[in-house]
Amino acid sequence: MALLDVENLSVEFPSRRGTFVAVNGVTIAVQPGEILGVVGESGAGKSTIGNAVIGLLEPPGRIGAGQIRLDGQRIDDLDDDAKRRIRGRRVSMIFQDPQTSLDPLQTIESQLVETIRVHLGLDHRAAQARAVDLLRQVGIPEPELRVKLYPHQFSGGMRQRVVIALALCAEPEVVVADEPTTALDVSIQAQILTLLKRLCRDKRVGMIVITHDMGVIAEITDRVAVMYRGKVVEEGPTSKILGDPDHPYTRALIGAVPRPDLRLHRFPYVDYIEGIAEKPAAISLKDHWLGRSRDFQRRHDGPLLELRDLSIRFPLNTAWLERNRRYVDAVKGVSFAIREGETFGLVGESGSGKSTIARLITQLYRPSGGSVVFDGTDVTALKRDRDLNPFRRQIQMVFQDPYSSLNPRMRVLDIVAEPIRFHRLAGSRAEVNRIVRDLLDHVGLGAKAAEKYPHEFSGGQRQRIVIARALATRPRFLICDEPTSALDVSIQAQILNLLKDLQEELRLTMLFISHDLPVIRQMCDRVGVMRFGQLLEVAPTEELFVSPQHPYTQELLSLMPNFRGLTHRGLDVEDRATG
Amino acid sequence: MLTFILHRLLQSVLVILAVALIAFSLFRYVGDPVNAMTGQDTTLQQREELRERLGLNDPFLVQYGRFVADAAQAEFGISYRHRRPVRELLAERLPATLELSIVSMALALLLGIPMGVYTALKPKGILSRGFMSLSLVGVSLPTFLIGILLILLFGVVLRWLPTFGRGEVVHLSGWTTGLLTKSGLQSLILPAFTLALFQMTLIMRLVRSEMLEVLRTDFIKFCRARGLPSRLVHFRHALKNTLVPVITITGLQLGSIIAFAIITESVFQWPGMGLLFIQAITTVDIPVMAAYLCMVAFFFVVINLVVDLLYFAVDPRLRVRRAA
């Protein structure tokens, strides 16, 4: 008998249009001290399993069939109060985003003490002592002092440690960790995973780690269950699943993970998942609208874009006297050049200034020092919109979050047509419509998408709309700021392939910003590594990955999720993609 | 923190000076004050003397400076109609208005917040639906109509409560209060409720929507996942996070209650500043109007300052950001 048994579990969400079965006949079990991974893409039902185990299904969700047993005792049919007593005490949960999972108005201490007292019935002083002890166990330095602080005074990684401390308050037997490291930087992710693993072993806790990230699975899990559309399609020891998967979906999923160790021409399509329309015909620049009147006569022979000693600082306070003002240097003396047709990657952890550089290039921010030179013209010297608009047309951007970068009240037609109309790139309304439909068709959405609104599309489809919009001005230079980090791995592969295709067809120059090293390796010709607003190292991609020079780059590369036991045997899909 | 307060104080002073300028222009340039003070049989020479004595021939800035200096000492001249210093008139009326405003604000908060919390926690309950429909009435019916209807019901039909005036008042060293006598309290009920109704519905709806928002956040979900009882989740975590915007609105509303108690005061013949102001308008009693304007600006500014300070008490994130 396992510690936690989920047997033939089905979770349904009744709605007006019929019942949606989010989890369909899932059976999993966790032993004490074991880490079970549940992996799958968004909508696969992984989080729903977690919510069902802890008894917090979002209404109107309900358990349709099956049982959940903790130590042999059924817990899914208890009343609300009994379920509440189990939560935190015997089964606990860790959430994805440490920025939002702590009450911002209470100190860490009061949140810990409250939870400890509810479950263990200690008096206030004993609970305080236990709170400090817990913080020490999760590796927070100076816990006696830190315990008095508020959540916002901790960094993301430290907050996640606090969340873990809160989840472990009452020594639970089972912990459900729902994407515990997705919102964290790669170096912090490694620390948190090590911590979870250690706590799990020391305290003999059974842990369910829910994630979409194969790297996390490879890093800490003992066994893994692969979910697809509410069902477990394959389950087994991690090394077996990663190294020798049986199910075609598992194979496709692993194949879509960007390879950290090898550069491929294209990502293998995860065709098992989304039967997308067949590949659109290649664009010939000679007779296509996107190629017409690309009036980009090179004005000089140097690089297309050059940053010269670029800096920007943001004031931290608004003192009236200059000497009282303090600044943070978001970007400090960064210089690099991008040649025409090249893909230049910028990599670094959050807060390193990558996105700020994108905004400086597009003149969304004005630099405090240095200059941005595009095709021989100093763009930073231009002040008036009339002078800047030609550059804005040539430089376009794809943002990270496809959910917030499209106006929800505009039809896709208008979203994509707006830049064409603004820059007067088409003669008539009919021509605009024709161009938009053509663009949408070309990014793989089909011309019919024009009449719909953004909310009718999935994340990956929205990102295609964003790309179509960026292409609508016939740009020469495309900035992609974390274009796929909000997307599932299979969708990521599609979007990155689309970007590669478009780049080849349209001779685009790209600046590709990402924190994800494997993605950078697949996409970029040269890479710059950033930390604290400074550019530490620039090198051709392969050179950087094979022999990094700067110690920080070496550290980053060593933290890259390594797929121990992932032999890529099952990756015959790769041949199809490259062949 | 200290610099922030100083900053805010400075802004407040600027606001007050600007309002004082408007009040002063009203006083000085809307009609001729000498005309307003003298009768028809005053000779031109006497008028000129009066003009000189009142300093009306001085340059604009000097006059404005004098007005501000006087106003700072609550000296607004003599009412044309009552022939008494405006300061005395205001001092007599101020307690009535403040008592009415504060009682109705307290009423609005004490009823509005619990109702808001209840409707957020049980959005589909019968009682919640009842509250929500009632609140529509509160938002949409104009104050004077509510006042008149209440008078009709409780004063005329049921004869339970008095319909006008403050009842018996007690004098406490320059302050008159109706809170210590039975008739004073009885007289307060109807006007206070009339004034509170709109604020109450506003606060209720605000608390409800903010609370629904907070209940959807991750940290509330995490509180539940830690097995905290609903009482703690709802009141210690959710309600406190709800209060930040509520404080803003409450502060602004208290200001407007004081400023716009005019209608309620005239419906109930409540002897407060609003009633005084209405009478001043009908008789073009400009010193009273100017003084009222300055007073209201002063209240608004003080309340806003208090609201800003309350933020610091409630939200630790602000404390640190400012201190850094």
PDB file of C-alpha atoms in Angstrom, chain B residues 36-208:
ATOM      1  CA  ALA B  36     -22.917  95.493  -0.392  1.00  0.00           C
ATOM      2  CA  MET B  37     -22.041  97.012   2.980  1.00  0.00           C
ATOM      3  CA  THR B  38     -23.504 100.488   2.618  1.00  0.00           C
ATOM      4  CA  GLY B  39     -26.981 101.788   2.092  1.00  0.00           C
ATOM      5  CA  GLN B  40     -28.241 104.178  -0.579  1.00  0.00           C
ATOM      6  CA  ASP B  41     -27.748 107.282   1.530  1.00  0.00           C
ATOM      7  CA  THR B  42     -23.992 106.865   1.966  1.00  0.00           C
ATOM      8  CA  THR B  43     -22.155 109.710   0.260  1.00  0.00           C
ATOM      9  CA  LEU B  44     -19.437 109.128  -2.294  1.00  0.00           C
ATOM     10  CA  GLN B  45     -16.905 110.529   0.152  1.00  0.00           C
ATOM     11  CA  GLN B  46     -17.944 108.141   2.896  1.00  0.00           C
ATOM     12  CA  ARG B  47     -17.700 105.314   0.422  1.00  0.00           C
ATOM     13  CA  GLU B  48     -14.183 106.388  -0.539  1.00  0.00           C
ATOM     14  CA  GLU B  49     -13.189 106.563   3.145  1.00  0.00           C
ATOM     15  CA  LEU B  50     -14.600 103.082   3.763  1.00  0.00           C
ATOM     16  CA  ARG B  51     -12.774 101.826   0.700  1.00  0.00           C
ATOM     17  CA  GLU B  52      -9.511 103.265   2.040  1.00  0.00           C
ATOM     18  CA  ARG B  53     -10.135 101.902   5.549  1.00  0.00           C
ATOM     19  CA  LEU B  54     -10.903  98.409   4.284  1.00  0.00           C
ATOM     20  CA  GLY B  55      -7.739  98.513   2.189  1.00  0.00           C
ATOM     21  CA  LEU B  56      -9.603  97.985  -1.058  1.00  0.00           C
ATOM     22  CA  ASN B  57      -7.333 100.455  -2.864  1.00  0.00           C
ATOM     23  CA  ASP B  58      -4.172  98.472  -2.125  1.00  0.00           C
ATOM     24  CA  PRO B  59      -2.477  96.450  -4.862  1.00  0.00           C
ATOM     25  CA  PHE B  60      -3.895  93.009  -5.615  1.00  0.00           C
ATOM     26  CA  LEU B  61      -1.099  91.027  -4.013  1.00  0.00           C
ATOM     27  CA  VAL B  62      -1.229  92.998  -0.799  1.00  0.00           C
ATOM     28  CA  GLN B  63      -4.958  92.441  -0.536  1.00  0.00           C
ATOM     29  CA  TYR B  64      -4.590  88.746  -1.294  1.00  0.00           C
ATOM     30  CA  GLY B  65      -1.808  88.430   1.277  1.00  0.00           C
ATOM     31  CA  ARG B  66      -3.993  90.101   3.865  1.00  0.00           C
ATOM     32  CA  PHE B  67      -6.888  87.785   3.011  1.00  0.00           C
ATOM     33  CA  VAL B  68      -4.710  84.703   3.403  1.00  0.00           C
ATOM     34  CA  ALA B  69      -3.228  85.950   6.667  1.00  0.00           C
ATOM     35  CA  ASP B  70      -6.704  86.625   8.038  1.00  0.00           C
ATOM     36  CA  ALA B  71      -8.010  83.297   6.794  1.00  0.00           C
ATOM     37  CA  ALA B  72      -5.146  81.524   8.523  1.00  0.00           C
ATOM     38  CA  GLN B  73      -6.544  82.891  11.767  1.00  0.00           C
ATOM     39  CA  ALA B  74     -10.061  81.936  10.716  1.00  0.00           C
ATOM     40  CA  GLU B  75     -10.879  85.619  10.229  1.00  0.00           C
ATOM     41  CA  PHE B  76     -13.204  86.039   7.267  1.00  0.00           C
ATOM     42  CA  GLY B  77     -14.752  89.407   8.009  1.00  0.00           C
ATOM     43  CA  ILE B  78     -18.348  90.191   8.836  1.00  0.00           C
ATOM     44  CA  SER B  79     -21.372  88.566   7.340  1.00  0.00           C
ATOM     45  CA  TYR B  80     -23.421  91.056   5.309  1.00  0.00           C
ATOM     46  CA  ARG B  81     -26.664  89.493   6.353  1.00  0.00           C
ATOM     47  CA  HIS B  82     -26.133  88.504   9.975  1.00  0.00           C
ATOM     48  CA  ARG B  83     -23.939  91.525  10.807  1.00  0.00           C
ATOM     49  CA  ARG B  84     -21.775  89.223  12.894  1.00  0.00           C
ATOM     50  CA  PRO B  85     -18.212  87.945  12.363  1.00  0.00           C
ATOM     51  CA  VAL B  86     -18.195  84.969   9.990  1.00  0.00           C
ATOM     52  CA  ARG B  87     -15.926  83.165  12.399  1.00  0.00           C
ATOM     53  CA  GLU B  88     -18.630  83.080  15.075  1.00  0.00           C
ATOM     54  CA  LEU B  89     -21.234  81.912  12.615  1.00  0.00           C
ATOM     55  CA  LEU B  90     -19.033  79.077  11.430  1.00  0.00           C
ATOM     56  CA  ALA B  91     -18.021  78.067  14.938  1.00  0.00           C
ATOM     57  CA  GLU B  92     -21.711  77.789  15.824  1.00  0.00           C
ATOM     58  CA  ARG B  93     -22.544  75.693  12.778  1.00  0.00           C
ATOM     59  CA  LEU B  94     -19.433  73.536  12.444  1.00  0.00           C
ATOM     60  CA  PRO B  95     -20.219  71.057  15.281  1.00  0.00           C
ATOM     61  CA  ALA B  96     -23.618  70.262  13.793  1.00  0.00           C
ATOM     62  CA  THR B  97     -22.161  69.449  10.369  1.00  0.00           C
ATOM     63  CA  LEU B  98     -19.203  67.500  11.702  1.00  0.00           C
ATOM     64  CA  GLU B  99     -21.370  65.421  14.000  1.00  0.00           C
ATOM     65  CA  LEU B 100     -23.790  64.626  11.197  1.00  0.00           C
ATOM     66  CA  SER B 101     -21.013  63.756   8.730  1.00  0.00           C
ATOM     67  CA  ILE B 102     -18.977  61.603  11.059  1.00  0.00           C
ATOM     68  CA  VAL B 103     -21.972  59.698  12.371  1.00  0.00           C
ATOM     69  CA  SER B 104     -23.199  58.973   8.871  1.00  0.00           C
ATOM     70  CA  MET B 105     -19.746  57.942   7.704  1.00  0.00           C
ATOM     71  CA  ALA B 106     -19.427  55.597  10.675  1.00  0.00           C
ATOM     72  CA  LEU B 107     -22.865  54.225   9.879  1.00  0.00           C
ATOM     73  CA  ALA B 108     -21.870  53.713   6.260  1.00  0.00           C
ATOM     74  CA  LEU B 109     -18.661  51.894   7.198  1.00  0.00           C
ATOM     75  CA  LEU B 110     -20.182  49.779   9.966  1.00  0.00           C
ATOM     76  CA  LEU B 111     -22.971  48.569   7.701  1.00  0.00           C
ATOM     77  CA  GLY B 112     -21.253  48.765   4.320  1.00  0.00           C
ATOM     78  CA  ILE B 113     -18.115  46.715   5.049  1.00  0.00           C
ATOM     79  CA  PRO B 114     -19.868  43.711   6.631  1.00  0.00           C
ATOM     80  CA  MET B 115     -22.478  43.738   3.879  1.00  0.00           C
ATOM     81  CA  GLY B 116     -19.728  43.891   1.247  1.00  0.00           C
ATOM     82  CA  VAL B 117     -17.844  41.006   2.846  1.00  0.00           C
ATOM     83  CA  TYR B 118     -21.014  38.961   3.152  1.00  0.00           C
ATOM     84  CA  THR B 119     -22.046  39.476  -0.463  1.00  0.00           C
ATOM     85  CA  ALA B 120     -18.521  38.567  -1.598  1.00  0.00           C
ATOM     86  CA  LEU B 121     -18.380  35.367   0.442  1.00  0.00           C
ATOM     87  CA  LYS B 122     -21.881  34.200  -0.437  1.00  0.00           C
ATOM     88  CA  PRO B 123     -22.439  35.729  -3.857  1.00  0.00           C
ATOM     89  CA  LYS B 124     -25.411  33.522  -4.606  1.00  0.00           C
ATOM     90  CA  GLY B 125     -27.200  33.713  -1.243  1.00  0.00           C
ATOM     91  CA  ILE B 126     -30.693  35.156  -1.021  1.00  0.00           C
ATOM     92  CA  LEU B 127     -29.564  37.777   1.481  1.00  0.00           C
ATOM     93  CA  SER B 128     -26.728  38.838  -0.828  1.00  0.00           C
ATOM     94  CA  ARG B 129     -29.130  39.294  -3.711  1.00  0.00           C
ATOM     95  CA  GLY B 130     -31.344  41.326  -1.397  1.00  0.00           C
ATOM     96  CA  PHE B 131     -28.440  43.574  -0.420  1.00  0.00           C
ATOM     97  CA  MET B 132     -27.434  44.013  -4.029  1.00  0.00           C
ATOM     98  CA  SER B 133     -30.928  45.054  -5.133  1.00  0.00           C
ATOM     99  CA  LEU B 134     -31.259  47.394  -2.161  1.00  0.00           C
ATOM    100  CA  SER B 135     -27.930  48.946  -2.998  1.00  0.00           C
ATOM    101  CA  LEU B 136     -29.254  49.777  -6.453  1.00  0.00           C
ATOM    102  CA  VAL B 137     -31.959  51.833  -4.770  1.00  0.00           C
ATOM    103  CA  GLY B 138     -29.343  53.534  -2.624  1.00  0.00           C
ATOM    104  CA  VAL B 139     -27.209  54.447  -5.598  1.00  0.00           C
ATOM    105  CA  SER B 140     -29.971  55.591  -7.886  1.00  0.00           C
ATOM    106  CA  LEU B 141     -32.411  57.532  -5.657  1.00  0.00           C
ATOM    107  CA  PRO B 142     -31.397  61.153  -5.076  1.00  0.00           C
ATOM    108  CA  THR B 143     -30.647  62.124  -1.479  1.00  0.00           C
ATOM    109  CA  PHE B 144     -33.428  64.665  -1.108  1.00  0.00           C
ATOM    110  CA  LEU B 145     -36.034  62.159  -2.235  1.00  0.00           C
ATOM    111  CA  ILE B 146     -34.817  59.594   0.272  1.00  0.00           C
ATOM    112  CA  GLY B 147     -34.900  62.272   2.963  1.00  0.00           C
ATOM    113  CA  ILE B 148     -38.427  63.298   2.111  1.00  0.00           C
ATOM    114  CA  LEU B 149     -39.630  59.705   1.978  1.00  0.00           C
ATOM    115  CA  LEU B 150     -38.063  58.977   5.353  1.00  0.00           C
ATOM    116  CA  ILE B 151     -39.698  62.064   6.826  1.00  0.00           C
ATOM    117  CA  LEU B 152     -43.032  60.936   5.412  1.00  0.00           C
ATOM    118  CA  LEU B 153     -42.703  57.438   6.858  1.00  0.00           C
ATOM    119  CA  PHE B 154     -41.088  57.963  10.250  1.00  0.00           C
ATOM    120  CA  GLY B 155     -42.116  61.544  10.960  1.00  0.00           C
ATOM    121  CA  VAL B 156     -45.563  61.922   9.475  1.00  0.00           C
ATOM    122  CA  VAL B 157     -47.095  58.437   9.303  1.00  0.00           C
ATOM    123  CA  LEU B 158     -45.458  56.642  12.210  1.00  0.00           C
ATOM    124  CA  ARG B 159     -44.568  59.765  14.231  1.00  0.00           C
ATOM    125  CA  TRP B 160     -41.539  58.007  15.704  1.00  0.00           C
ATOM    126  CA  LEU B 161     -38.816  60.520  14.996  1.00  0.00           C
ATOM    127  CA  PRO B 162     -38.499  64.279  14.759  1.00  0.00           C
ATOM    128  CA  THR B 163     -38.161  65.611  11.218  1.00  0.00           C
ATOM    129  CA  PHE B 164     -36.190  68.812  11.610  1.00  0.00           C
ATOM    130  CA  GLY B 165     -33.568  70.557  13.732  1.00  0.00           C
ATOM    131  CA  ARG B 166     -31.013  69.118  16.088  1.00  0.00           C
ATOM    132  CA  GLY B 167     -33.178  68.661  19.146  1.00  0.00           C
ATOM    133  CA  GLU B 168     -31.708  69.587  22.499  1.00  0.00           C
ATOM    134  CA  VAL B 169     -27.985  70.317  22.481  1.00  0.00           C
ATOM    135  CA  VAL B 170     -25.398  70.419  25.258  1.00  0.00           C
ATOM    136  CA  HIS B 171     -22.721  73.105  25.325  1.00  0.00           C
ATOM    137  CA  LEU B 172     -19.206  71.882  26.030  1.00  0.00           C
ATOM    138  CA  SER B 173     -16.678  74.730  26.032  1.00  0.00           C
ATOM    139  CA  GLY B 174     -17.401  76.151  22.594  1.00  0.00           C
ATOM    140  CA  TRP B 175     -18.733  72.918  21.092  1.00  0.00           C
ATOM    141  CA  THR B 176     -22.375  72.022  20.939  1.00  0.00           C
ATOM    142  CA  THR B 177     -23.316  68.383  20.820  1.00  0.00           C
ATOM    143  CA  GLY B 178     -26.582  66.617  20.228  1.00  0.00           C
ATOM    144  CA  LEU B 179     -25.117  63.231  21.064  1.00  0.00           C
ATOM    145  CA  LEU B 180     -25.777  63.477  24.787  1.00  0.00           C
ATOM    146  CA  THR B 181     -29.513  64.069  24.831  1.00  0.00           C
ATOM    147  CA  LYS B 182     -32.317  61.769  23.811  1.00  0.00           C
ATOM    148  CA  SER B 183     -33.954  64.289  21.529  1.00  0.00           C
ATOM    149  CA  GLY B 184     -30.576  65.135  20.012  1.00  0.00           C
ATOM    150  CA  LEU B 185     -29.924  61.502  19.182  1.00  0.00           C
ATOM    151  CA  GLN B 186     -33.435  61.014  17.844  1.00  0.00           C
ATOM    152  CA  SER B 187     -33.085  64.027  15.588  1.00  0.00           C
ATOM    153  CA  LEU B 188     -29.784  62.698  14.275  1.00  0.00           C
ATOM    154  CA  ILE B 189     -31.123  59.349  13.079  1.00  0.00           C
ATOM    155  CA  LEU B 190     -33.035  60.393   9.966  1.00  0.00           C
ATOM    156  CA  PRO B 191     -30.533  62.883   8.488  1.00  0.00           C
ATOM    157  CA  ALA B 192     -27.563  60.655   9.293  1.00  0.00           C
ATOM    158  CA  PHE B 193     -29.197  57.672   7.649  1.00  0.00           C
ATOM    159  CA  THR B 194     -30.184  59.721   4.615  1.00  0.00           C
ATOM    160  CA  LEU B 195     -26.646  60.960   4.198  1.00  0.00           C
ATOM    161  CA  ALA B 196     -25.157  57.509   4.863  1.00  0.00           C
ATOM    162  CA  LEU B 197     -27.293  55.524   2.438  1.00  0.00           C
ATOM    163  CA  PHE B 198     -25.425  56.441  -0.714  1.00  0.00           C
ATOM    164  CA  GLN B 199     -22.001  56.032   0.907  1.00  0.00           C
ATOM    165  CA  MET B 200     -23.038  52.724   2.388  1.00  0.00           C
ATOM    166  CA  THR B 201     -24.027  51.248  -0.942  1.00  0.00           C
ATOM    167  CA  LEU B 202     -20.880  52.603  -2.533  1.00  0.00           C
ATOM    168  CA  ILE B 203     -18.669  51.070   0.158  1.00  0.00           C
ATOM    169  CA  MET B 204     -20.564  47.818   0.048  1.00  0.00           C
ATOM    170  CA  ARG B 205     -20.147  47.465  -3.699  1.00  0.00           C
ATOM    171  CA  LEU B 206     -16.503  48.459  -3.502  1.00  0.00           C
ATOM    172  CA  VAL B 207     -15.697  46.003  -0.704  1.00  0.00           C
ATOM    173  CA  ARG B 208     -17.570  43.295  -2.546  1.00  0.00           C
TER     174      ARG B 208
END
